[in-house]
Amino acid sequence: MNTGSDEPDEPAEAPERAKAEAEADEARGRRGLGSRAPAFVRSRRVLHLSWQVGIFLAGLLVVIAGIVMLPLPGPGWVVIFGGMAIWATEFVWAQLVLRWTKRKVTEAAQQALDPRVRRRNITLTVIGLVIVVALAGVYVWRFGLVPPWDAGGR
C-alpha cells in the first residue's frame, strides 16, 4: 500500500493539511491592505489620527529628500521609494502604488533577462559604439586632437 511516505511507520501527510499550509504561505506573502499601527493605537481615534499624521510627515520628509537627490548626487529614486514604503505602513493608496511598482519592476527585470532582448540590447550597444568610434575617428582625422570649441578656428 502506497502511503506517500518513504518511511514505513510514518503516515502520509493529509492533503488538507498541505493545502492549508500552502494557503498560509500565500497569505504571509500577500499582506492585507490597511494600517499596520499597533492595536492600542488603532483603538483610540485621536491617537490613531496623530499616528497617521506622524507617518505622513516622516514619509513626506523622506520623499522630499529623494526628490532633492534626483539632480544632486545620491540615490534619489531609492530614497523616494523608501518614503513610499514608510507611507505604505499606514495608507492603502501607498500600498497599492508600491505593489504596482514592484510588479512593473519585476516585469521589466524578467524582460531584460530574456535572451532575445539581451541579444538585441548588446547588438544595439555594439552598433552605437561603432558609430561613436567612427565619428571620433573622422573628427581626429579632420581636425587632429583639438577640442571641439577650437575646431572652427582652423
Short mmCIF file of C-alpha atoms in Angstrom, two decimals:
data_model
loop_
_atom_site.label_atom_id
_atom_site.label_comp_id
_atom_site.label_asym_id
_atom_site.label_seq_id
_atom_site.Cartn_x
_atom_site.Cartn_y
_atom_site.Cartn_z
CA MET A 1 0.00 0.00 0.00
CA ASN A 2 1.42 3.37 -1.01
CA THR A 3 1.01 5.88 1.79
CA GLY A 4 3.02 8.64 0.12
CA SER A 5 5.81 8.34 2.69
CA ASP A 6 9.27 6.86 2.32
CA GLU A 7 9.32 5.75 5.93
CA PRO A 8 7.41 2.54 6.72
CA ASP A 9 5.96 3.73 10.07
CA GLU A 10 5.34 7.36 9.05
CA PRO A 11 1.82 8.14 7.78
CA ALA A 12 1.32 10.22 4.67
CA GLU A 13 0.59 13.91 5.16
CA ALA A 14 -3.06 14.67 4.70
CA PRO A 15 -3.82 16.65 1.54
CA GLU A 16 -5.98 19.07 3.55
CA ARG A 17 -3.03 19.95 5.77
CA ALA A 18 -0.74 20.54 2.77
CA LYS A 19 -3.39 22.75 1.17
CA ALA A 20 -3.83 24.73 4.41
CA GLU A 21 -0.07 25.26 4.70
CA ALA A 22 0.13 26.45 1.08
CA GLU A 23 -2.68 28.92 1.71
CA ALA A 24 -0.97 30.16 4.89
CA ASP A 25 2.31 30.69 2.97
CA GLU A 26 0.43 32.60 0.29
CA ALA A 27 -1.32 34.74 2.91
CA ARG A 28 2.02 35.58 4.54
CA GLY A 29 3.38 36.69 1.18
CA ARG A 30 0.32 38.80 0.42
CA ARG A 31 -0.18 41.21 3.28
CA GLY A 32 -3.57 42.75 3.73
CA LEU A 33 -4.14 46.39 2.98
CA GLY A 34 -4.58 48.89 5.76
CA SER A 35 -2.91 50.28 8.83
CA ARG A 36 -0.07 48.42 10.49
CA ALA A 37 -0.24 50.57 13.60
CA PRO A 38 -0.27 48.72 16.93
CA ALA A 39 -3.69 47.67 18.16
CA PHE A 40 -3.70 50.11 21.10
CA VAL A 41 -3.05 52.99 18.66
CA ARG A 42 -5.80 51.89 16.28
CA SER A 43 -8.29 51.52 19.14
CA ARG A 44 -8.10 55.24 20.04
CA ARG A 45 -9.26 57.64 17.31
CA VAL A 46 -7.18 60.67 18.33
CA LEU A 47 -4.05 58.59 18.85
CA HIS A 48 -4.50 56.84 15.51
CA LEU A 49 -5.04 60.15 13.70
CA SER A 50 -1.89 61.62 15.27
CA TRP A 51 -0.04 58.41 14.36
CA GLN A 52 -1.14 58.81 10.73
CA VAL A 53 -0.05 62.46 10.69
CA GLY A 54 3.37 61.45 12.05
CA ILE A 55 3.76 58.68 9.46
CA PHE A 56 2.68 61.06 6.69
CA LEU A 57 5.18 63.72 7.75
CA ALA A 58 8.04 61.22 8.11
CA GLY A 59 7.30 59.78 4.67
CA LEU A 60 6.97 63.28 3.21
CA LEU A 61 10.39 64.30 4.53
CA VAL A 62 11.99 61.18 3.06
CA VAL A 63 10.25 61.68 -0.32
CA ILE A 64 11.33 65.34 -0.43
CA ALA A 65 14.91 64.29 0.38
CA GLY A 66 14.73 61.81 -2.51
CA ILE A 67 13.40 64.47 -4.88
CA VAL A 68 16.27 66.74 -3.86
CA MET A 69 18.70 63.88 -4.56
CA LEU A 70 17.44 63.39 -8.13
CA PRO A 71 19.52 66.25 -9.60
CA LEU A 72 22.15 66.07 -6.86
CA PRO A 73 24.45 63.15 -6.05
CA GLY A 74 22.64 60.47 -4.13
CA PRO A 75 20.24 57.56 -4.52
CA GLY A 76 17.17 59.69 -5.29
CA TRP A 77 14.77 57.02 -6.54
CA VAL A 78 15.73 54.59 -3.79
CA VAL A 79 15.02 57.24 -1.15
CA ILE A 80 11.70 58.17 -2.80
CA PHE A 81 10.59 54.54 -2.73
CA GLY A 82 11.76 54.38 0.88
CA GLY A 83 9.41 57.25 1.68
CA MET A 84 6.63 55.43 -0.15
CA ALA A 85 7.37 52.36 1.98
CA ILE A 86 7.02 54.49 5.10
CA TRP A 87 3.66 55.74 3.84
CA ALA A 88 2.65 52.17 2.95
CA THR A 89 2.82 51.18 6.61
CA GLU A 90 -0.28 53.29 7.16
CA PHE A 91 -2.00 54.27 3.89
CA VAL A 92 -3.74 51.94 1.44
CA TRP A 93 -3.03 54.17 -1.58
CA ALA A 94 0.73 53.94 -0.92
CA GLN A 95 0.48 50.15 -0.54
CA LEU A 96 -1.25 49.94 -3.90
CA VAL A 97 1.38 52.18 -5.55
CA LEU A 98 4.19 50.05 -4.11
CA ARG A 99 2.54 46.82 -5.27
CA TRP A 100 2.11 48.25 -8.78
CA THR A 101 5.74 49.45 -8.80
CA LYS A 102 7.06 46.08 -7.60
CA ARG A 103 5.03 44.32 -10.29
CA LYS A 104 6.35 46.62 -13.03
CA VAL A 105 9.96 46.31 -11.83
CA THR A 106 9.64 42.52 -11.76
CA GLU A 107 8.19 42.51 -15.28
CA ALA A 108 10.99 44.76 -16.53
CA ALA A 109 13.63 42.55 -14.88
CA GLN A 110 12.13 39.43 -16.45
CA GLN A 111 12.01 41.13 -19.84
CA ALA A 112 15.63 42.30 -19.51
CA LEU A 113 16.71 38.73 -18.74
CA ASP A 114 15.01 37.41 -21.89
CA PRO A 115 17.81 36.12 -24.16
CA ARG A 116 16.36 37.74 -27.30
CA VAL A 117 16.11 41.13 -25.58
CA ARG A 118 19.65 40.79 -24.23
CA ARG A 119 20.98 39.95 -27.70
CA ARG A 120 19.14 42.93 -29.17
CA ASN A 121 20.49 45.26 -26.47
CA ILE A 122 24.05 44.01 -26.93
CA THR A 123 23.73 44.39 -30.72
CA LEU A 124 22.42 47.95 -30.40
CA THR A 125 25.19 48.81 -27.93
CA VAL A 126 27.88 47.48 -30.27
CA ILE A 127 26.39 49.37 -33.23
CA GLY A 128 26.27 52.56 -31.14
CA LEU A 129 29.89 52.13 -30.06
CA VAL A 130 31.00 51.54 -33.68
CA ILE A 131 29.23 54.75 -34.74
CA VAL A 132 30.81 56.76 -31.90
CA VAL A 133 34.29 55.40 -32.67
CA ALA A 134 33.82 56.14 -36.40
CA LEU A 135 32.70 59.70 -35.68
CA ALA A 136 35.61 60.22 -33.29
CA GLY A 137 37.98 58.85 -35.93
CA VAL A 138 36.60 61.22 -38.57
CA TYR A 139 36.93 64.13 -36.15
CA VAL A 140 40.53 63.29 -35.25
CA TRP A 141 41.41 62.74 -38.95
CA ARG A 142 39.83 66.08 -39.93
CA PHE A 143 40.85 68.31 -37.01
CA GLY A 144 43.53 66.40 -35.09
CA LEU A 145 43.41 66.31 -31.31
CA VAL A 146 41.84 69.78 -30.98
CA PRO A 147 38.94 70.40 -28.60
CA PRO A 148 35.62 70.91 -30.48
CA TRP A 149 35.30 74.53 -29.30
CA ASP A 150 38.63 75.33 -31.05
CA ALA A 151 37.93 73.32 -34.22
CA GLY A 152 36.32 76.19 -36.12
CA GLY A 153 39.45 78.35 -35.81
CA ARG A 154 41.46 76.35 -38.39
#
